[in-house]
CSV table of C-alpha atoms in Angstrom, one decimal:
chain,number,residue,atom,x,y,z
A,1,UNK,CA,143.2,132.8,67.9
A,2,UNK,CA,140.4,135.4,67.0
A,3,UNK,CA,141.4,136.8,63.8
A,4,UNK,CA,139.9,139.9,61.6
A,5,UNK,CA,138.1,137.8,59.1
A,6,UNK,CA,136.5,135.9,62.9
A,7,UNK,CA,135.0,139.2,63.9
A,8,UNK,CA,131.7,139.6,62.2
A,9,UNK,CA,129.5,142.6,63.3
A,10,UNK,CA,125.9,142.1,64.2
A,11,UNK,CA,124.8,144.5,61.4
A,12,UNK,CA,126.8,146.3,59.1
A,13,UNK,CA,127.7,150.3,59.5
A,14,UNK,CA,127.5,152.6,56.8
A,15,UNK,CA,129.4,155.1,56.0
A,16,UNK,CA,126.1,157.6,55.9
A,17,UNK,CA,125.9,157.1,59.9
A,18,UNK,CA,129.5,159.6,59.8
A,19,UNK,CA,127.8,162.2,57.9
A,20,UNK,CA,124.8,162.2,60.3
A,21,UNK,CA,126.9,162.1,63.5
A,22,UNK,CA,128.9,165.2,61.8
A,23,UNK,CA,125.7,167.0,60.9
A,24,UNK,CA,124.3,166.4,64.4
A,25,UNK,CA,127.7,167.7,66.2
A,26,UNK,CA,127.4,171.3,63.8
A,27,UNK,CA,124.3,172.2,64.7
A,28,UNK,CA,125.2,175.5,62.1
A,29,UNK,CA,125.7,173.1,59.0
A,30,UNK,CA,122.2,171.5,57.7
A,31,UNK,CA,121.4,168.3,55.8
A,32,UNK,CA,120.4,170.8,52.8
A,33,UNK,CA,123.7,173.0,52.8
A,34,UNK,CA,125.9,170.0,52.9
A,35,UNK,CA,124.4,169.1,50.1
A,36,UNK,CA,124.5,172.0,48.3
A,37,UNK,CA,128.2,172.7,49.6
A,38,UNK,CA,129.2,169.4,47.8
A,39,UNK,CA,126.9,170.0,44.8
A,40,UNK,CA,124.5,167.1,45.1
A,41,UNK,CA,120.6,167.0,45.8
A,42,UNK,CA,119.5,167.0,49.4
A,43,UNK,CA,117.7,163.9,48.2
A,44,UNK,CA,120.4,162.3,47.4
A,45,UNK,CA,122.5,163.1,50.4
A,46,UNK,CA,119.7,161.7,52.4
A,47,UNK,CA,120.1,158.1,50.8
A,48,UNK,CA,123.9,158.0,51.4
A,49,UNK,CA,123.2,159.0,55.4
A,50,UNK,CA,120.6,156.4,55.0
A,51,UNK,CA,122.9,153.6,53.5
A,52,UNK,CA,120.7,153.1,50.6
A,53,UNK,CA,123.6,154.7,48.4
A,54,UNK,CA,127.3,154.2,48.4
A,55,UNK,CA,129.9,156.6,48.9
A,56,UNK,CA,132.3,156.8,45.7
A,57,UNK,CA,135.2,158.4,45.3
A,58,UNK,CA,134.0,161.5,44.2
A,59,UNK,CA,131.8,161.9,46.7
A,60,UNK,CA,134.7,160.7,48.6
A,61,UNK,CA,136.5,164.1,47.9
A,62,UNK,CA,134.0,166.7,48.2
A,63,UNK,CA,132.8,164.9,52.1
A,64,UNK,CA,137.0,166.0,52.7
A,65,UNK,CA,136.8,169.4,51.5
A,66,UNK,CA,133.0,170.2,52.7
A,67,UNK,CA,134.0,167.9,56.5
A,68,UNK,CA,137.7,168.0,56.7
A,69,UNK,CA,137.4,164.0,57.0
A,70,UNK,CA,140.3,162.5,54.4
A,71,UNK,CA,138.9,161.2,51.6
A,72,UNK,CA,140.9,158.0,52.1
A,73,UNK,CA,139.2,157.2,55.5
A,74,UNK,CA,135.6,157.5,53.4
A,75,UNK,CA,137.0,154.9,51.1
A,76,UNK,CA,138.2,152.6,54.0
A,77,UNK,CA,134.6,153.3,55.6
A,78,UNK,CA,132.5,152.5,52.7
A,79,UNK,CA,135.0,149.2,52.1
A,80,UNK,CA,135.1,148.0,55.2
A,81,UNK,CA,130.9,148.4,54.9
A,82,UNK,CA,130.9,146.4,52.0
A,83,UNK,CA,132.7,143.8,53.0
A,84,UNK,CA,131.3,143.4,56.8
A,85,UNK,CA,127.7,143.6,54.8
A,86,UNK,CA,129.3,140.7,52.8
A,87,UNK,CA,129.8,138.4,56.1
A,88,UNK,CA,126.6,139.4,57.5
A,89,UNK,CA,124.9,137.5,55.0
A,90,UNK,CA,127.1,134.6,54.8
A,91,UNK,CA,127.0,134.6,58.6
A,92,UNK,CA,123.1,134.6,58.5
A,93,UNK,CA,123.3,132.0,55.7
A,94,UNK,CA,124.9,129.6,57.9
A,95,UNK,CA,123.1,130.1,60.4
A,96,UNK,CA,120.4,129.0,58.3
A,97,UNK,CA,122.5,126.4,57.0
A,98,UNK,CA,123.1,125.1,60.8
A,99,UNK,CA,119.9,125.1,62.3
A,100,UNK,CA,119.3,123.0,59.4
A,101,UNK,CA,121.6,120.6,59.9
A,102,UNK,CA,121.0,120.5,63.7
A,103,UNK,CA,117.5,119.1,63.1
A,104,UNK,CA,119.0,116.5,61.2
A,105,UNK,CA,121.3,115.8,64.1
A,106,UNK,CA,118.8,115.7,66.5
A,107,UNK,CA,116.6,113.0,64.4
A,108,UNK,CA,120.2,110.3,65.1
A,109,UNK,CA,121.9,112.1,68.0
A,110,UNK,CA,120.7,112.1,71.5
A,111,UNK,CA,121.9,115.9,71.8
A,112,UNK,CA,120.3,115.7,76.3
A,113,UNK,CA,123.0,113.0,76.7
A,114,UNK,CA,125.9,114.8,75.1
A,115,UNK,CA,124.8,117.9,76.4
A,116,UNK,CA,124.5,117.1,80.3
A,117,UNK,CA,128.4,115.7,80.2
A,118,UNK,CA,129.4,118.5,78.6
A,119,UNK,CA,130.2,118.0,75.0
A,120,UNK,CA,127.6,120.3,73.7
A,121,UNK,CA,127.7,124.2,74.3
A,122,UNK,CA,124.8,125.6,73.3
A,123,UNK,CA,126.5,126.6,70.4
A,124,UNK,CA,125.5,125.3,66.8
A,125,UNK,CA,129.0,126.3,65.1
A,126,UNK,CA,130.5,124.8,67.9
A,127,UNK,CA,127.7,121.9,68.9
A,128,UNK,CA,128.3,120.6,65.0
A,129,UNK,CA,131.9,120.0,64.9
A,130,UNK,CA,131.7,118.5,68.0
A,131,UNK,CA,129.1,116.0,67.2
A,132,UNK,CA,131.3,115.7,63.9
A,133,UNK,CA,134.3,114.8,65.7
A,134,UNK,CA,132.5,112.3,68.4
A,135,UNK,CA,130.7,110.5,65.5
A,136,UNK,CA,134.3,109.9,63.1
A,137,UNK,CA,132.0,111.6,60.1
A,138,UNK,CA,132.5,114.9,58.5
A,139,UNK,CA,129.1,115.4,57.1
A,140,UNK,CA,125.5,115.0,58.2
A,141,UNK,CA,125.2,112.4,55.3
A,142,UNK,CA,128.1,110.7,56.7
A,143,UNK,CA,126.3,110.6,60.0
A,144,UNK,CA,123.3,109.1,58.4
A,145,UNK,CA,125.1,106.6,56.7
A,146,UNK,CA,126.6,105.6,59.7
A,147,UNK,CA,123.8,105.0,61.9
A,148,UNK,CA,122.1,103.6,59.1
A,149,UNK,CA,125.0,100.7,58.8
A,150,UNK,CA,125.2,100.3,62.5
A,151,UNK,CA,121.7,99.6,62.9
A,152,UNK,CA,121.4,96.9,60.5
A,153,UNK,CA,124.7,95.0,62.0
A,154,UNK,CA,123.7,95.5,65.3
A,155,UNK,CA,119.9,94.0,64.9
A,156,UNK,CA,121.8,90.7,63.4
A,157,UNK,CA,122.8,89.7,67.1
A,158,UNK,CA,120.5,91.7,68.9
A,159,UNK,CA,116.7,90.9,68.1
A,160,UNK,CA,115.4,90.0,71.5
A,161,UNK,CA,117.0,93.5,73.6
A,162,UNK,CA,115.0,96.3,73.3
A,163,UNK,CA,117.6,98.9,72.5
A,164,UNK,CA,117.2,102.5,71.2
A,165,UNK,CA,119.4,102.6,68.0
A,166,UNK,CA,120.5,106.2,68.7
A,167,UNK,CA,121.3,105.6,72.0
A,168,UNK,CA,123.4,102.6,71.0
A,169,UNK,CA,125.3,104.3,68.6
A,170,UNK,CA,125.9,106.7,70.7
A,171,UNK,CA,127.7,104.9,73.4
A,172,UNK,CA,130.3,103.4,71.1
A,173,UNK,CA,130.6,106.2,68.9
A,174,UNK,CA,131.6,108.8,72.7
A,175,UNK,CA,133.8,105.4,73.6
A,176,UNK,CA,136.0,105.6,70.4
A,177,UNK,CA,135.9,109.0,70.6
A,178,UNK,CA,137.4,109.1,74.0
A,179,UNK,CA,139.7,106.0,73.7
A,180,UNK,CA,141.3,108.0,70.6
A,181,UNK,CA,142.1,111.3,72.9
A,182,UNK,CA,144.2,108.3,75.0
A,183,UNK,CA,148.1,107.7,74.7
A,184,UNK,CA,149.5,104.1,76.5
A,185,UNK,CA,152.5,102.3,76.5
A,186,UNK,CA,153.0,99.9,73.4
A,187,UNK,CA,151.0,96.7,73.2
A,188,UNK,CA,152.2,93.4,73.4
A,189,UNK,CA,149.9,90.4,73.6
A,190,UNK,CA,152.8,88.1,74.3
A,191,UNK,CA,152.4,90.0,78.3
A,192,UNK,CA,148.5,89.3,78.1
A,193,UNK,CA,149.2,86.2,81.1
A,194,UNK,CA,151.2,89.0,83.2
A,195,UNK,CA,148.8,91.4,83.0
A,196,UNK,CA,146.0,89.2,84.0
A,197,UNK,CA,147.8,88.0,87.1
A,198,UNK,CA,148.5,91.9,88.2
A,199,UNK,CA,144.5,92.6,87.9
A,200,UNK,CA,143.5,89.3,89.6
A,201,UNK,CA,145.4,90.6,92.6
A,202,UNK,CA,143.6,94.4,92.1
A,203,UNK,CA,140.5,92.4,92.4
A,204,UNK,CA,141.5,90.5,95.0
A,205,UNK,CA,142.3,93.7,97.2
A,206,UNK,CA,139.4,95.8,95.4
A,207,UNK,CA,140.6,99.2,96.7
A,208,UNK,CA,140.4,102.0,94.4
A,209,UNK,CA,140.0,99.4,91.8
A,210,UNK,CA,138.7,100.9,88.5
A,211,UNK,CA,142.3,103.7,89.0
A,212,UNK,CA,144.6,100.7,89.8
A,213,UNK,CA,143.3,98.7,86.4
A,214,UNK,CA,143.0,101.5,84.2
A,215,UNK,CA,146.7,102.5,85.1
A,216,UNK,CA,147.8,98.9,84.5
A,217,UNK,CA,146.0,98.8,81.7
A,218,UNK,CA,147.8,101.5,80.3
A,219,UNK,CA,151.2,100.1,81.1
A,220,UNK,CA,150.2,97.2,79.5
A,221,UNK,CA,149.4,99.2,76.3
A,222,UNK,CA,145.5,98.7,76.6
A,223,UNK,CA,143.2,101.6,77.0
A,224,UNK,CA,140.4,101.7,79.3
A,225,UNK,CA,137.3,104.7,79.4
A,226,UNK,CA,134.2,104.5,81.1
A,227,UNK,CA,131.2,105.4,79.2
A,228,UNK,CA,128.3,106.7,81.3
A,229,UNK,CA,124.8,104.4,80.1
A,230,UNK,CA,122.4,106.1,78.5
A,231,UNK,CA,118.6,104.2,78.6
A,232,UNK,CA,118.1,100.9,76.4
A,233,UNK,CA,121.5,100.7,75.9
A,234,UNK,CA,122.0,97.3,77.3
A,235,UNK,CA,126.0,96.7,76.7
A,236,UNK,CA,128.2,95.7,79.4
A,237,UNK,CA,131.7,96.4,77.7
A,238,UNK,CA,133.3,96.9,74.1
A,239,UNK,CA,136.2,96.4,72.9
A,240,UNK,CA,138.6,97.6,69.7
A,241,UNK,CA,141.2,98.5,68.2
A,242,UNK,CA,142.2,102.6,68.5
A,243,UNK,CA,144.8,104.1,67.0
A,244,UNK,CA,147.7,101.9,68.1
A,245,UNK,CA,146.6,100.0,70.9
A,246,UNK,CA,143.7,98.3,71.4
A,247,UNK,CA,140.4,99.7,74.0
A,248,UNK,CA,138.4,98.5,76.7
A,249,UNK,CA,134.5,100.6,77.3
A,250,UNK,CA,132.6,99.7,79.9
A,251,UNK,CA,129.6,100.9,81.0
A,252,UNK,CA,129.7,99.6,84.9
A,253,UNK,CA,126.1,99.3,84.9
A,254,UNK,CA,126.5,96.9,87.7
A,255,UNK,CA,129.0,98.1,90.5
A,256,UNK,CA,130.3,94.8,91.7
A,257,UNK,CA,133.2,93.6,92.1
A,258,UNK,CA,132.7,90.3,90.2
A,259,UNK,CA,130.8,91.6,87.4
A,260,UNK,CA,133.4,94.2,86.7
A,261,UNK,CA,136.4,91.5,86.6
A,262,UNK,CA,134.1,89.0,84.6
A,263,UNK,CA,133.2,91.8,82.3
A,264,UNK,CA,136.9,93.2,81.9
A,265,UNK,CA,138.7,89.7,81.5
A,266,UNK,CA,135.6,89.0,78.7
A,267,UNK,CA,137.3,92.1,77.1
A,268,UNK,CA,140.8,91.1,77.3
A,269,UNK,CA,139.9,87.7,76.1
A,270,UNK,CA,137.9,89.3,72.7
A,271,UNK,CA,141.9,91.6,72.4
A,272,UNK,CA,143.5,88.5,73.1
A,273,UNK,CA,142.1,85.9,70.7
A,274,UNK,CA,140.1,88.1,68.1
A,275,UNK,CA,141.0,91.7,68.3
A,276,UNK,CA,145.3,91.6,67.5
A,277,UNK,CA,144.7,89.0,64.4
A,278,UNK,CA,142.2,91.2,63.0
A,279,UNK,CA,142.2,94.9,64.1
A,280,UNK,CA,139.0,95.5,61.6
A,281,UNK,CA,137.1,93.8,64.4
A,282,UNK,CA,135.4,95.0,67.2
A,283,UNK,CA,132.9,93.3,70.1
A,284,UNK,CA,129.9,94.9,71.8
A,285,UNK,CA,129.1,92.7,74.3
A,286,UNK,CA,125.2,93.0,75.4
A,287,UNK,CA,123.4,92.0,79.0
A,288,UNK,CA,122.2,88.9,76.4
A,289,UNK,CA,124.8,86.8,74.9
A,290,UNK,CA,124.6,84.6,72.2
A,291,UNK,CA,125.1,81.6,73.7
A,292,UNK,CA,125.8,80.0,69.5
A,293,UNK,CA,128.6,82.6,69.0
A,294,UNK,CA,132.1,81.2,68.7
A,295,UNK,CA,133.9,84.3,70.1
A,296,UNK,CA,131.6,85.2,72.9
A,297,UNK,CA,132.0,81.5,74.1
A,298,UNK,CA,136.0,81.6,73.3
A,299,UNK,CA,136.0,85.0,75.5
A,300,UNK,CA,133.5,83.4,78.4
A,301,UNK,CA,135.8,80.4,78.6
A,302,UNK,CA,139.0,82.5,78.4
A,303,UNK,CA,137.6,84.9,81.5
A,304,UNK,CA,136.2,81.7,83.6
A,305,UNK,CA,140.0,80.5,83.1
A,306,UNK,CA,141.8,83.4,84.4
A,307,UNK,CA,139.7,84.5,87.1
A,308,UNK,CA,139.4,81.0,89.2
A,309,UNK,CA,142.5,78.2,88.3
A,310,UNK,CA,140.9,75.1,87.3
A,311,UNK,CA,142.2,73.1,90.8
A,312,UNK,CA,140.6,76.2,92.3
A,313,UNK,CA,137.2,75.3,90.4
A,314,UNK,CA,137.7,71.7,90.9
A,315,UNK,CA,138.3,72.3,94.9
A,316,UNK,CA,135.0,74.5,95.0
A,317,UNK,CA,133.0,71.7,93.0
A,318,UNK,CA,134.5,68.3,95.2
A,319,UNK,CA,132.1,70.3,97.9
A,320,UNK,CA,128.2,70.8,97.7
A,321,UNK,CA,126.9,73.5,95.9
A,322,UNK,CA,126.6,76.1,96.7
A,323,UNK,CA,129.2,76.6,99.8
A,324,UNK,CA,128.4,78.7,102.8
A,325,UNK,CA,130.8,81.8,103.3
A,326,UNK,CA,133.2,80.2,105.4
A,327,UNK,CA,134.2,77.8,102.8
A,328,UNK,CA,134.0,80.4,100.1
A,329,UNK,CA,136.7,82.6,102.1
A,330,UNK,CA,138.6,79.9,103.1
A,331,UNK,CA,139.0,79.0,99.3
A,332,UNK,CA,139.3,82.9,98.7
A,333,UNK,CA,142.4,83.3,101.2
A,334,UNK,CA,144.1,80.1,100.4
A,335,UNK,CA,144.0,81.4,96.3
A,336,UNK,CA,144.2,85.0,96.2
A,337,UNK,CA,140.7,85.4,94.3
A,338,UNK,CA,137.9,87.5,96.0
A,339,UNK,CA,135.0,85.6,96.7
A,340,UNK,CA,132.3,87.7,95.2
A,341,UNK,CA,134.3,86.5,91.8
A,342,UNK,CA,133.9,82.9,93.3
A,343,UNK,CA,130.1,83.2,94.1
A,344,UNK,CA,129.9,84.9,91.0
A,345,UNK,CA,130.8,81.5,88.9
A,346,UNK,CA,128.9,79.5,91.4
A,347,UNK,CA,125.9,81.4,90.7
A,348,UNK,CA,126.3,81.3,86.9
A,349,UNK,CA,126.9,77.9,86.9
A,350,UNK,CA,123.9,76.9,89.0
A,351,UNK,CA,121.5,79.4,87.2
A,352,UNK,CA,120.9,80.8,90.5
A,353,UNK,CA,121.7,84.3,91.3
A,354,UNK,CA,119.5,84.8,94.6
A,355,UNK,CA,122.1,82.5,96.9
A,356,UNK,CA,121.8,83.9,100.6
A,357,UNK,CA,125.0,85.0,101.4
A,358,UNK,CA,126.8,88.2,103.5
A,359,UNK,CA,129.7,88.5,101.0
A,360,UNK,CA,130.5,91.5,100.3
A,361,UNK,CA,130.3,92.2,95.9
A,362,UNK,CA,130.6,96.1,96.0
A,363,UNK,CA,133.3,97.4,93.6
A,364,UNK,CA,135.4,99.7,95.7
């Protein structure tokens, strides 16, 4: 709601501007009778239409008996002067004040990125606060601090990526920011073996398939967003806890069909087994995994298990490797599981990821 106190002037009006606008209209009454009507120099009448002097309540009185304007209404114009003069400046110190902090902004933010999907205005009283509220910090020291901390935790697992830190940061600070504007059904992670037979059949059928497993998702009590990437920013998904559920971000860097179920069940797994004991944590999975890390390995194993059955795996295996595309949609048909998922595994467990082959992996 605009309010009074929201309505700042561009510049301030004196009171002096009446005077001159009366003077001007009564082309018979001059500057120098005026002044001499209401007993003053013409000097000094000439700083009060200039605004170098106020008008007081004397002066106040005569200006009503020499103009016919109330006395009162002076008053109100010379108060209302005073105080618009008042925001001026504090409106021009914060602008100062702003800019300021902007440049600070733009040394940790990636402003282009926020800008082109529509967060930023153009607008620094508007631009800040919205920065503010994506970042969780409600200072520019705050923000510091926080890209400061994030950097030195994320280098610990990350030393052989080439990632831009602001970029980074970026990503999972816009994916907690948008998983808290979320509001799902309650979480329970006794359903967590339900749920991952309802999206293995999503998969399966891959049609309209990021809607279907972001409503299910929901009804499961887990949110999803997707994050668009921004450049060395080399994460595939990330998970934590928000609010009262826990959240699935994924970047979808790679549109296929087996990369988004491999990368979505690694997420569940991390909610699963890590997440729900400890809602403190949170996993940002990178394009390079450590293969020496517990939970990463926990998570792999746990997304292998739920996407292909272990008789499934076992039947794929008793054949040479890798199968032609007959076999793989026979197996495919005959267990429900798409077989760009399938060739997926194959390809990961061979080390191989150039296998000829005409199935189809788009994500649809």
């Amino acid at each position: 709601m605009t309010t009074q106190k929201s309505i700042v002037p561009h510049k301030a009006t004196h009171p002096g501007t009446l005077i001159k606008d009366e003077l001007e209209a009564r082309p018979e009454l001059k500057q120098k009778d005026l002044a001499k009507e209401i007993g003053v120099k013409a000097s000094f009448l000439n700083e009060i239409i200039k605004g170098n002097r106020p008008i007081t309540a004397d002066i106040a009185i005569l200006l009503e008996e020499a103009l016919e304007i109330p006395a009162d209404y002076w008053m109100k114009f010379q108060s209302q002067f005073e105080i618009d003069k008042a925001r001026v400046k504090e409106k021009n110190i914060n602008r100062i004040k702003n800019r300021e902090i902007w440049k600070v902004i733009k040394e940790y933010v990636p402003v282009n990125y926020f800008k082109k999907l529509g967060y930023l205005k153009d607008s620094l009283e508007k631009d800040i606060p919205a920065i503010k509220a994506i970042y969780n910090v409600s200072s520019v020291d705050d923000l510091v601090t926080t890209f400061a901390g994030h950097k030195l935790s994320f280098y610990r697992k990350s030393e052989k990526l080439q990632v831009d830190e602001k970029n980074m940061l970026a990503w999972s600070s816009l994916a907690m920011y948008e998983a808290k504007q979320q509001s799902v059904s309650a979480f329970n992670p006794e359903n967590i073996n339900q749920l991952c037979q309802k999206l293995n059949t999503i998969f399966f059928e891959n049609d309209n398939t990021i809607e279907k497993v972001k409503s299910t998702l929901n009804q499961f009590g887990i949110k999803l967003v997707q994050i668009e990437k921004l450049d060395k920013t080399p994460v595939d998904g990330f998970s934590f806890w928000s609010e009262n559920n826990p959240a699935i971000a994924l970047t979808l860097r790679h549109k296929r069909i087996d990369n988004f179920a491999f990368t979505l069940m690694h997420e569940i797994a991390h909610i699963y087994l890590h997440i729900t004991t400890n809602k403190e944590k949170s996993f940002l999975d990178l394009t390079l995994k450590n293969s020496k890390d517990v939970f990463e390995s926990e998570a792999d194993q746990f997304a292998q298990e739920r996407l292909i059955p272990e008789d499934c795996w076992k039947n794929i295996k008793s054949n040479k490797l890798p199968p032609n595309d007959d076999k793989l949609l026979e197996v495919s048909h005959n267990y429900q599981i798409h077989p760009a998922i399938l060739l997926g595994r194959i390809s990961y467990e061979m080390n191989h990821y150039a296998l000829k082959t005409e199935i189809d992996k788009r994500l649809n």
